[in-house]
Tab-separated table of N, CA and C in Angstrom:
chain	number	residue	atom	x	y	z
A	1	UNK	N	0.839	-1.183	0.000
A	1	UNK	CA	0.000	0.000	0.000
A	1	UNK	C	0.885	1.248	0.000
A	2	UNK	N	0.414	2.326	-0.674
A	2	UNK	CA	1.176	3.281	-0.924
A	2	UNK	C	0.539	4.354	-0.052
A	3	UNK	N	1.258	5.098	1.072
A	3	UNK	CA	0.205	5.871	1.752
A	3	UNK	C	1.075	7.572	1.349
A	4	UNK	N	-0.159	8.056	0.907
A	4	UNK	CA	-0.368	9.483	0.766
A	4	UNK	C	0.193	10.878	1.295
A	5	UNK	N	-0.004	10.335	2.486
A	5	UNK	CA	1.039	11.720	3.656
A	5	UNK	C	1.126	11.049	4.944
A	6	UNK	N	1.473	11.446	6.044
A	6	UNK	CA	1.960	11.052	7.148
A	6	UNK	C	-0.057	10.475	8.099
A	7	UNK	N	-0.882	11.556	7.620
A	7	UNK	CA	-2.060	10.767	8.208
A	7	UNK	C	-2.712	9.806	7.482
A	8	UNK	N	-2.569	9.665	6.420
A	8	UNK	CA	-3.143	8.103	6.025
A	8	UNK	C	-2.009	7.150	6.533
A	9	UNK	N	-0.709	7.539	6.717
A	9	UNK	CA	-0.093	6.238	7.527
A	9	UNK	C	-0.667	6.309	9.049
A	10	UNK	N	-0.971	7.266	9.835
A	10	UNK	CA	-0.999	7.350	11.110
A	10	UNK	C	-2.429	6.591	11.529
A	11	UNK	N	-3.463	6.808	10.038
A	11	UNK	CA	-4.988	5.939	10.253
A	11	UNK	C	-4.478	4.599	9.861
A	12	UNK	N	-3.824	4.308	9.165
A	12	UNK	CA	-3.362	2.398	8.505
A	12	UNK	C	-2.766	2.016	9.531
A	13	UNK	N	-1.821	2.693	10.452
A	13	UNK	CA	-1.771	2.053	11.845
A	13	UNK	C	-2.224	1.687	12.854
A	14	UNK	N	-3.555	3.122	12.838
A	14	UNK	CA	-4.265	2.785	14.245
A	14	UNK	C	-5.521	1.678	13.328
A	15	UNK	N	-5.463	1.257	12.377
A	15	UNK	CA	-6.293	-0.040	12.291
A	15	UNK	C	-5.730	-1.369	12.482
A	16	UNK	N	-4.257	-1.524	12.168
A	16	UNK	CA	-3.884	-2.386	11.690
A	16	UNK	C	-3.480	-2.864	13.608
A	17	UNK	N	-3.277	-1.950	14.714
A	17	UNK	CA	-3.096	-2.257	15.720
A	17	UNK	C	-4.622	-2.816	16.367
A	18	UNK	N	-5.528	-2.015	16.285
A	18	UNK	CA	-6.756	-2.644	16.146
A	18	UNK	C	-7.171	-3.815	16.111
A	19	UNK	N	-6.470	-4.313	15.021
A	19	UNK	CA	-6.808	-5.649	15.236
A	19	UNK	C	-5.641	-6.679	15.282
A	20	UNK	N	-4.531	-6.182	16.311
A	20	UNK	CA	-3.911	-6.589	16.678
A	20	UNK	C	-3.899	-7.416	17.740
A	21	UNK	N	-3.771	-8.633	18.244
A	21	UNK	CA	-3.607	-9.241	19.720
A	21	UNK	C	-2.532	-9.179	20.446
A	22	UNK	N	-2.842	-8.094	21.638
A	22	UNK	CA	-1.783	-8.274	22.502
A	22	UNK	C	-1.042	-6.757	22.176
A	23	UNK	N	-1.239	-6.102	21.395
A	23	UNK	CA	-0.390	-4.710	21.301
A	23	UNK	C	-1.679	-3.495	21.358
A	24	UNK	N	-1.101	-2.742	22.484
A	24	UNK	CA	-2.537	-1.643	22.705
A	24	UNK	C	-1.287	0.086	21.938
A	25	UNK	N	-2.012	0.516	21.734
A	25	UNK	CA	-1.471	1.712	20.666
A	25	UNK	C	-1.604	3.269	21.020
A	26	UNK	N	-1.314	3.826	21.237
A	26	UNK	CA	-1.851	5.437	22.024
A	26	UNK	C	-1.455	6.396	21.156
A	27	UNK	N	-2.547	7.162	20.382
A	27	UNK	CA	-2.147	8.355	19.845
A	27	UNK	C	-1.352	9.434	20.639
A	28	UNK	N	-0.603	10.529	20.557
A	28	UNK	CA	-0.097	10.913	21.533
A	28	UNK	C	-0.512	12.831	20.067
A	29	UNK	N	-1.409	13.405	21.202
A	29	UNK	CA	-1.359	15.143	19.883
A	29	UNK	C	-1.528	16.046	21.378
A	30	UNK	N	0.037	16.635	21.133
A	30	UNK	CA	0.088	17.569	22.310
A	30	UNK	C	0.873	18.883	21.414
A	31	UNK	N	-0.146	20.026	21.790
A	31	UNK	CA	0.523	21.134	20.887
A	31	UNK	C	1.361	21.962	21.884
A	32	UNK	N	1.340	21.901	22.979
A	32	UNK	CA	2.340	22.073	23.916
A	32	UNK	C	3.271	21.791	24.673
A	33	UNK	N	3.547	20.388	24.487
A	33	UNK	CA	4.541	19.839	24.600
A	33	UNK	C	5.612	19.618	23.395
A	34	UNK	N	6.687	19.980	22.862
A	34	UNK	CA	7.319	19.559	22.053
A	34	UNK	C	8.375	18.466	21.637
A	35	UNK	N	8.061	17.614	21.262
A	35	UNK	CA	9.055	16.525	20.897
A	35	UNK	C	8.118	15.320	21.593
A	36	UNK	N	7.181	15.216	21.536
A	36	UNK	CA	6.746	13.954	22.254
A	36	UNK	C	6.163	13.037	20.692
A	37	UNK	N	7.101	11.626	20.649
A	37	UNK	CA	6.311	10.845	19.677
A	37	UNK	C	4.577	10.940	19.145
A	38	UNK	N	4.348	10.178	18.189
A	38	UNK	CA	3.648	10.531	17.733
A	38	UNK	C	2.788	9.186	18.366
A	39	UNK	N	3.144	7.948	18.486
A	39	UNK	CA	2.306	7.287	19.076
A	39	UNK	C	3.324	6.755	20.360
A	40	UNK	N	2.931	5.958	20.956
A	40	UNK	CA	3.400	4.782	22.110
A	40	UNK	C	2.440	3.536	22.174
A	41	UNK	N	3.186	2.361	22.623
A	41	UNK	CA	2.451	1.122	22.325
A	41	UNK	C	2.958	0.338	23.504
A	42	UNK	N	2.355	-0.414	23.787
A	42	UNK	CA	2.589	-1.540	24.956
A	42	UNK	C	1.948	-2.580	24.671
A	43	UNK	N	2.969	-3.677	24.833
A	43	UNK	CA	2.807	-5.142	24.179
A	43	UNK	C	3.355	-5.891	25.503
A	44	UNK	N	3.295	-7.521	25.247
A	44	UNK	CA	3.466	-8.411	26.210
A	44	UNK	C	5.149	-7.838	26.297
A	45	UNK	N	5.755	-8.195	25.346
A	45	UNK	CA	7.194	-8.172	25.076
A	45	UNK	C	7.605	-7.054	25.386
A	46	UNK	N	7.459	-6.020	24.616
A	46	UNK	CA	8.084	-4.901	24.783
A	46	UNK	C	7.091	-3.316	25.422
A	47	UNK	N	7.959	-1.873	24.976
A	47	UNK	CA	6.848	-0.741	25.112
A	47	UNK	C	7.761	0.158	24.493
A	48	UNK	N	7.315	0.961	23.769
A	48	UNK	CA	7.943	1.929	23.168
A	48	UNK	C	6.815	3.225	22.737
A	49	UNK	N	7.923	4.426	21.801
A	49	UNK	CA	7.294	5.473	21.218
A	49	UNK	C	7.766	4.665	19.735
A	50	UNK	N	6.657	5.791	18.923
A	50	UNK	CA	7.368	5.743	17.700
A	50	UNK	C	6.400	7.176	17.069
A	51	UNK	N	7.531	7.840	16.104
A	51	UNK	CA	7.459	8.695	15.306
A	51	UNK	C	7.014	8.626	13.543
A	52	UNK	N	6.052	8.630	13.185
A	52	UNK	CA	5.889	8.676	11.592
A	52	UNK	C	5.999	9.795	11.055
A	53	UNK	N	6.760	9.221	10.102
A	53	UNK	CA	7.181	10.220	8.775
A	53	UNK	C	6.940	9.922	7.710
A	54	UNK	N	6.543	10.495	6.541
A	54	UNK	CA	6.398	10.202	5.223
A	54	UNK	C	7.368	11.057	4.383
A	55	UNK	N	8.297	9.928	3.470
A	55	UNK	CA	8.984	10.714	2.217
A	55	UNK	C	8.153	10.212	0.954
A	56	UNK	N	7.751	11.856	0.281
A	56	UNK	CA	7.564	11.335	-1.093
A	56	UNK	C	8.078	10.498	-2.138
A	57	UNK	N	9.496	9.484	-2.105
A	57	UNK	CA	9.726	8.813	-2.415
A	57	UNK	C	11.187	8.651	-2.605
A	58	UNK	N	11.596	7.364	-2.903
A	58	UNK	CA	13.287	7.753	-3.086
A	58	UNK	C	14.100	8.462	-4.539
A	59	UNK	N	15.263	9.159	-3.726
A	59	UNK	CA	16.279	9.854	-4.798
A	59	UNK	C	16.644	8.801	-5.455
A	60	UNK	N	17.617	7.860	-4.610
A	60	UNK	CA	18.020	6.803	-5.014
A	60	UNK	C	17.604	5.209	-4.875
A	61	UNK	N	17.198	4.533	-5.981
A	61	UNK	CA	15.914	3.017	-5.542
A	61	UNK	C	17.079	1.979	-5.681
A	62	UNK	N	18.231	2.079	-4.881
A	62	UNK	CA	18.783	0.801	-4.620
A	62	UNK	C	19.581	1.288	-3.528
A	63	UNK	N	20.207	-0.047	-2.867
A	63	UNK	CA	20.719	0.264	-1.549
A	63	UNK	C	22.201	0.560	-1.993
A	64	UNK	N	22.124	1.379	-0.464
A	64	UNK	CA	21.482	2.139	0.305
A	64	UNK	C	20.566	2.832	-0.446
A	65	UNK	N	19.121	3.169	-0.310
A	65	UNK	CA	18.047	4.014	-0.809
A	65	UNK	C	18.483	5.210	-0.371
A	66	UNK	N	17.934	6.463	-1.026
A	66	UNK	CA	18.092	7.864	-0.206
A	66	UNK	C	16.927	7.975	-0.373
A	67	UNK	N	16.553	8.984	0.827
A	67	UNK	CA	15.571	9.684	0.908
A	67	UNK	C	15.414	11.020	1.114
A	68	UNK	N	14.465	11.710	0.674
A	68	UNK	CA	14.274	13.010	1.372
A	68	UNK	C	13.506	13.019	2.349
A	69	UNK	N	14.241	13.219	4.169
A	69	UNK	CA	13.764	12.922	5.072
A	69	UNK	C	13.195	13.802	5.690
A	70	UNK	N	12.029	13.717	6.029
A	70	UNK	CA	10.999	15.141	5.786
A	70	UNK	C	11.809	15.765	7.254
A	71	UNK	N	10.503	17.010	7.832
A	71	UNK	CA	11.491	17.802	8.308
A	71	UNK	C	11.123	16.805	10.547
A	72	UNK	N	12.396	16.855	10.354
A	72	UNK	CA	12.599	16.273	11.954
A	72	UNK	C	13.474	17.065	12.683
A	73	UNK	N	12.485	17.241	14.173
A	73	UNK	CA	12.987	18.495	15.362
A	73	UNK	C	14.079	17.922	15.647
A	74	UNK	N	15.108	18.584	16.135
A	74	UNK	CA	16.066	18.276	17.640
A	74	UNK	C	15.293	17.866	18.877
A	75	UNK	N	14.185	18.050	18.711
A	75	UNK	CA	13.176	17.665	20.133
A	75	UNK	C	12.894	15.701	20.090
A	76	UNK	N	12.548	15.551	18.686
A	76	UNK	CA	11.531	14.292	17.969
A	76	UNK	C	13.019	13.175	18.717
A	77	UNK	N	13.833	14.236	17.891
A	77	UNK	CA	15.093	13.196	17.737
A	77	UNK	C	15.703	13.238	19.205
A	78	UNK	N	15.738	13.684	19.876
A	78	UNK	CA	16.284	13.809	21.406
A	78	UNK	C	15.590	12.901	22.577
A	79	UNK	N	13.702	13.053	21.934
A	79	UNK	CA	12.754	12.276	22.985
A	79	UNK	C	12.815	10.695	22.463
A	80	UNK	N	13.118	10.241	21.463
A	80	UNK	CA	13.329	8.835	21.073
A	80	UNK	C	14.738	8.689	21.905
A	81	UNK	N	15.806	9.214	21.623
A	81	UNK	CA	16.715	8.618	21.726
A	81	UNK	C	16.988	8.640	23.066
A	82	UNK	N	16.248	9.056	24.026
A	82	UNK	CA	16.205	9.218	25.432
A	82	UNK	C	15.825	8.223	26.394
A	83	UNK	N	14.284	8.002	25.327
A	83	UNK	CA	13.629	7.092	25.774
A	83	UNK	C	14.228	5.485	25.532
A	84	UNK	N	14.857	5.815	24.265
A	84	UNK	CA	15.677	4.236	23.705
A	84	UNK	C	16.482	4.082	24.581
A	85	UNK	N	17.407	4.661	25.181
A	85	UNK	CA	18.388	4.374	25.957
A	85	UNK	C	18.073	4.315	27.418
A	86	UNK	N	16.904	4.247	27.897
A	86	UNK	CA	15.803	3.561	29.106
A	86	UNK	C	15.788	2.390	28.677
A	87	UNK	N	15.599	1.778	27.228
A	87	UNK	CA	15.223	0.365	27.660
A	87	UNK	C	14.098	0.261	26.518
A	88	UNK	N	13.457	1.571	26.179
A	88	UNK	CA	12.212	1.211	25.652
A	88	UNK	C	12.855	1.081	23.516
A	89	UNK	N	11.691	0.591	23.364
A	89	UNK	CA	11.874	0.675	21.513
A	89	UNK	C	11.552	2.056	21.058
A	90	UNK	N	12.321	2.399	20.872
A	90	UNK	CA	12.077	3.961	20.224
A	90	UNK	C	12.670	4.205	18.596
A	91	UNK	N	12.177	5.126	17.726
A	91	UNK	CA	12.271	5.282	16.682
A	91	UNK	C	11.139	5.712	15.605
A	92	UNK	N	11.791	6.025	14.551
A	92	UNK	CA	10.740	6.237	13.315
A	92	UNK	C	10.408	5.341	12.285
A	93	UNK	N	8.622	5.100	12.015
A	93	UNK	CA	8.254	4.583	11.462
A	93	UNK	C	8.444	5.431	9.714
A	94	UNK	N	8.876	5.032	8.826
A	94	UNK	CA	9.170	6.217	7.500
A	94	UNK	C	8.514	5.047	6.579
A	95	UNK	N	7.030	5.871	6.106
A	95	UNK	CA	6.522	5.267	4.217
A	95	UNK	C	7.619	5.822	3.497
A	96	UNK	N	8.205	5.228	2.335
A	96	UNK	CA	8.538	5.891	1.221
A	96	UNK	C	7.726	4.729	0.115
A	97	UNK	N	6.942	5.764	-1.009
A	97	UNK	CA	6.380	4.952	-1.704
A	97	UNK	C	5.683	3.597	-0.863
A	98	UNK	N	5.664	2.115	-1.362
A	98	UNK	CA	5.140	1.443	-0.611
A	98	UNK	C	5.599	0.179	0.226
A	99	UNK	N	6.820	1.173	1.152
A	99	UNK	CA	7.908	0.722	1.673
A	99	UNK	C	7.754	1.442	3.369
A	100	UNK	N	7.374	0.327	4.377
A	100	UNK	CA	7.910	0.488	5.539
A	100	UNK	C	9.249	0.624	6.189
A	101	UNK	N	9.400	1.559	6.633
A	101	UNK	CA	11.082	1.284	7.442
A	101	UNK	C	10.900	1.840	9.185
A	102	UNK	N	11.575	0.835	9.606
A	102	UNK	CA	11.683	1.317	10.914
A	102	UNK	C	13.046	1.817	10.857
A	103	UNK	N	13.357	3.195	11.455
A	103	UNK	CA	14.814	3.570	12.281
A	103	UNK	C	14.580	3.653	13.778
A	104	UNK	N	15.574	2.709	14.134
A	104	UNK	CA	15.902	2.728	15.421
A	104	UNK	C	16.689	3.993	16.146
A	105	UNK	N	16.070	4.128	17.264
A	105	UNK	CA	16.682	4.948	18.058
A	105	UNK	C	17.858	5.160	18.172
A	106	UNK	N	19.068	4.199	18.126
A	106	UNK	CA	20.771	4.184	17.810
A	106	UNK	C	20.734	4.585	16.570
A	107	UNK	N	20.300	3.752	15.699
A	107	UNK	CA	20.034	5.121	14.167
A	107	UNK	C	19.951	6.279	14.166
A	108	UNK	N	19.369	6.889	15.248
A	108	UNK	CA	18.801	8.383	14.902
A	108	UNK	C	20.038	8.795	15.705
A	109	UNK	N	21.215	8.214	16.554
A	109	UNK	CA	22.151	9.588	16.825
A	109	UNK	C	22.779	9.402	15.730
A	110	UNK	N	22.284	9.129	14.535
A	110	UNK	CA	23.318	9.631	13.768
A	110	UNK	C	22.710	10.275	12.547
A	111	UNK	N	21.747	10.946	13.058
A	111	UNK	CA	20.773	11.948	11.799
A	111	UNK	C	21.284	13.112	12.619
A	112	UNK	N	21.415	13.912	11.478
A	112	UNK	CA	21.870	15.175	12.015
A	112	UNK	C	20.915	15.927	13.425
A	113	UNK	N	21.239	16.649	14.216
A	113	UNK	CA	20.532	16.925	15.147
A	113	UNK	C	19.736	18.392	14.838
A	114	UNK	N	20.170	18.949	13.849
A	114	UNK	CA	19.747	20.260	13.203
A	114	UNK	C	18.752	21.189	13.517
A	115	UNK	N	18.136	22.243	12.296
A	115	UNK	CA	17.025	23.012	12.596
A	115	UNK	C	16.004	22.211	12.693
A	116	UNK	N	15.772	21.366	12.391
A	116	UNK	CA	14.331	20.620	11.923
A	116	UNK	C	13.707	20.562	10.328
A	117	UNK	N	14.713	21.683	9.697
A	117	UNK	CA	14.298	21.176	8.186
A	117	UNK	C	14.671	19.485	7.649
A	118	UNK	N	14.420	19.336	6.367
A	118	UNK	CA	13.958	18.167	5.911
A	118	UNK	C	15.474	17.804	5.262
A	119	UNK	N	16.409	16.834	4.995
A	119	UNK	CA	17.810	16.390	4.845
A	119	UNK	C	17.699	14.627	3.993
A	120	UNK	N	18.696	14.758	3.503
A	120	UNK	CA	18.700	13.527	2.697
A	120	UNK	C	19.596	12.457	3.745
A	121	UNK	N	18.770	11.052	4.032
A	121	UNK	CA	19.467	10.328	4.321
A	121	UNK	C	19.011	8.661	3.461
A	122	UNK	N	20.068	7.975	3.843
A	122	UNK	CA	20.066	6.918	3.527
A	122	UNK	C	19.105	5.939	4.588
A	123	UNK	N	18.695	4.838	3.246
A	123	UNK	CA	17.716	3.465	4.145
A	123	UNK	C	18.583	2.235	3.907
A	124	UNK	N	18.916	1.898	4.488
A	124	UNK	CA	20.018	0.776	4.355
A	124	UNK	C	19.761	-0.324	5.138
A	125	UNK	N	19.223	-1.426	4.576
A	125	UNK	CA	18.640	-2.563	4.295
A	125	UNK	C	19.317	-3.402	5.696
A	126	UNK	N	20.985	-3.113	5.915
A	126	UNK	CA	21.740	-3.985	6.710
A	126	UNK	C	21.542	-3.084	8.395
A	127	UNK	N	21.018	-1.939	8.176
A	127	UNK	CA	20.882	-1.449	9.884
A	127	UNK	C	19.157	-0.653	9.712
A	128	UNK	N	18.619	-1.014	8.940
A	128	UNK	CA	16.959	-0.406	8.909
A	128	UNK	C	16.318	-1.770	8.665
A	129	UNK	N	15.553	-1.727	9.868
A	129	UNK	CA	14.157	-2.995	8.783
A	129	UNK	C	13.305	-2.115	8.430
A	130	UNK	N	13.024	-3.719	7.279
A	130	UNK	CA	11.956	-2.615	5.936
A	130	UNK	C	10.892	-3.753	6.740
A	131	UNK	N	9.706	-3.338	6.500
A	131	UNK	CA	8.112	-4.361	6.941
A	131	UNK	C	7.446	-4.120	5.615
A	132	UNK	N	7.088	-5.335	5.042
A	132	UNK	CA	6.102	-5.217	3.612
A	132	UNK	C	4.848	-4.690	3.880
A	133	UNK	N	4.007	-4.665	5.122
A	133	UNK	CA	2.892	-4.043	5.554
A	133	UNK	C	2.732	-3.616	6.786
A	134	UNK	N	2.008	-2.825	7.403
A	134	UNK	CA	1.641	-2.489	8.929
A	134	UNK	C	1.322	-3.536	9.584
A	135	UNK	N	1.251	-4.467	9.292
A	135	UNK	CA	0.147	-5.967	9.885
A	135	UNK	C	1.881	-6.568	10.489
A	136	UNK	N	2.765	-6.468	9.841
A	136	UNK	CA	4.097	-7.461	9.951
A	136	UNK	C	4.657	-6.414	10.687
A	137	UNK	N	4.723	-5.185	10.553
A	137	UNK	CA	5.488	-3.954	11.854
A	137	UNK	C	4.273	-4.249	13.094
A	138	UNK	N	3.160	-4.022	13.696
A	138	UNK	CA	2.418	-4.388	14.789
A	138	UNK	C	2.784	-5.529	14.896
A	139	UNK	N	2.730	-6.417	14.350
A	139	UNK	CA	3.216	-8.113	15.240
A	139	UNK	C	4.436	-8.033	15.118
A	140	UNK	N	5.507	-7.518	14.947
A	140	UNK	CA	6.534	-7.196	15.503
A	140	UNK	C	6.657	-6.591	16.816
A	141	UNK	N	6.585	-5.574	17.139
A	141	UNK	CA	5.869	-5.002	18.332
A	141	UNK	C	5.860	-5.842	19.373
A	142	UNK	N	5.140	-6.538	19.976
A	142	UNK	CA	5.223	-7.935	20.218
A	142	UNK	C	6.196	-9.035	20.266
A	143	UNK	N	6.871	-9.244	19.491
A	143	UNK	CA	7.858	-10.320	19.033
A	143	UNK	C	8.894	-10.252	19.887
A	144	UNK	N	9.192	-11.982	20.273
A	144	UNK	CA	10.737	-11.383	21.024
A	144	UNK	C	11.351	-12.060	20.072
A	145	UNK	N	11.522	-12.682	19.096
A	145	UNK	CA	12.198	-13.117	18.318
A	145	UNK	C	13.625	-11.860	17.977
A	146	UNK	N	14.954	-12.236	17.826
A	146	UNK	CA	15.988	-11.677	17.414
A	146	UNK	C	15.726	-10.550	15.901
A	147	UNK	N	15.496	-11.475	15.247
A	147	UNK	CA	15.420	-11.167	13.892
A	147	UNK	C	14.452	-10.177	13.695
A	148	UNK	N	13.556	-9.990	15.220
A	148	UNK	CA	12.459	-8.799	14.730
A	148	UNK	C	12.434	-7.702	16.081
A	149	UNK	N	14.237	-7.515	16.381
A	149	UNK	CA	14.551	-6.729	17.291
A	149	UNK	C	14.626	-5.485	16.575
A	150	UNK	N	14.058	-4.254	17.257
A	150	UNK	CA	14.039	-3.050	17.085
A	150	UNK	C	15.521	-2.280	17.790
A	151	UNK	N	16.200	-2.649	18.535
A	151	UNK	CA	17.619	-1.850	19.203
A	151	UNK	C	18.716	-1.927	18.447
């Protein structure tokens, strides 16, 4: 599925958790607080934030992919990586075209920490998981399996 802007991914999630077993999902819209993820989730296994982003698609369509990585605070990127290093799963969920990627929280100290405008980075297959749908990222969530570790 190819999602549109950052709220048709943010509605394909809160369904796809929906009918999820075992993972509960929390919108999080605070206009006064700054830098707080965009959702949080609590599962048997784990608990985390996570941040969605949408890039209109890639510069470059082989790996490493680039992207144009829309625009991310020093706040977004400070409250994941805060929270990751507690213990919890933290990171950004990124559509490009009709491509899931999770970046992990150790990923993100190494996005620039900047103004918050929008910067080209790479998706790289060997330190990003890609998820073919929202259904396989939520039961991840969940998972203690290795292979579907988020840190």
């Amino acid at each position: 599925m190819i999602y549109q802007n950052e709220t048709a991914l943010s509605k394909a999630l809160r369904r796809a958790a929906k009918g999820a077993d075992r993972v509960k999902l929390v919108a999080h819209e605070d206009k006064h607080a700054v830098g707080i993820s965009d959702y949080s989730f609590t599962s048997e296994n784990r608990h985390g934030w996570i941040e969605l982003k949408h890039c209109k698609g890639y510069l470059v369509s082989q790996p490493p992919y680039t992207v144009r990585f829309p625009k991310f605070t020093p706040q977004q990127r400070r409250y994941l990586i805060d929270h990751g290093r507690l213990g919890a799963t933290a990171g950004a969920l990124v559509a490009v075209e009709g491509d899931l990627w999770f970046i992990s929280w150790g990923s993100l100290l190494m996005l620039p920490a900047g103004t918050g405008s929008s910067f080209r980075f790479q998706l790289n297959p060997e330190y990003h998981q890609r998820f073919p749908h929202l259904n396989a990222f939520v039961s991840a969530l969940n998972s203690r399996s290795a292979t579907q570790s988020f840190c």
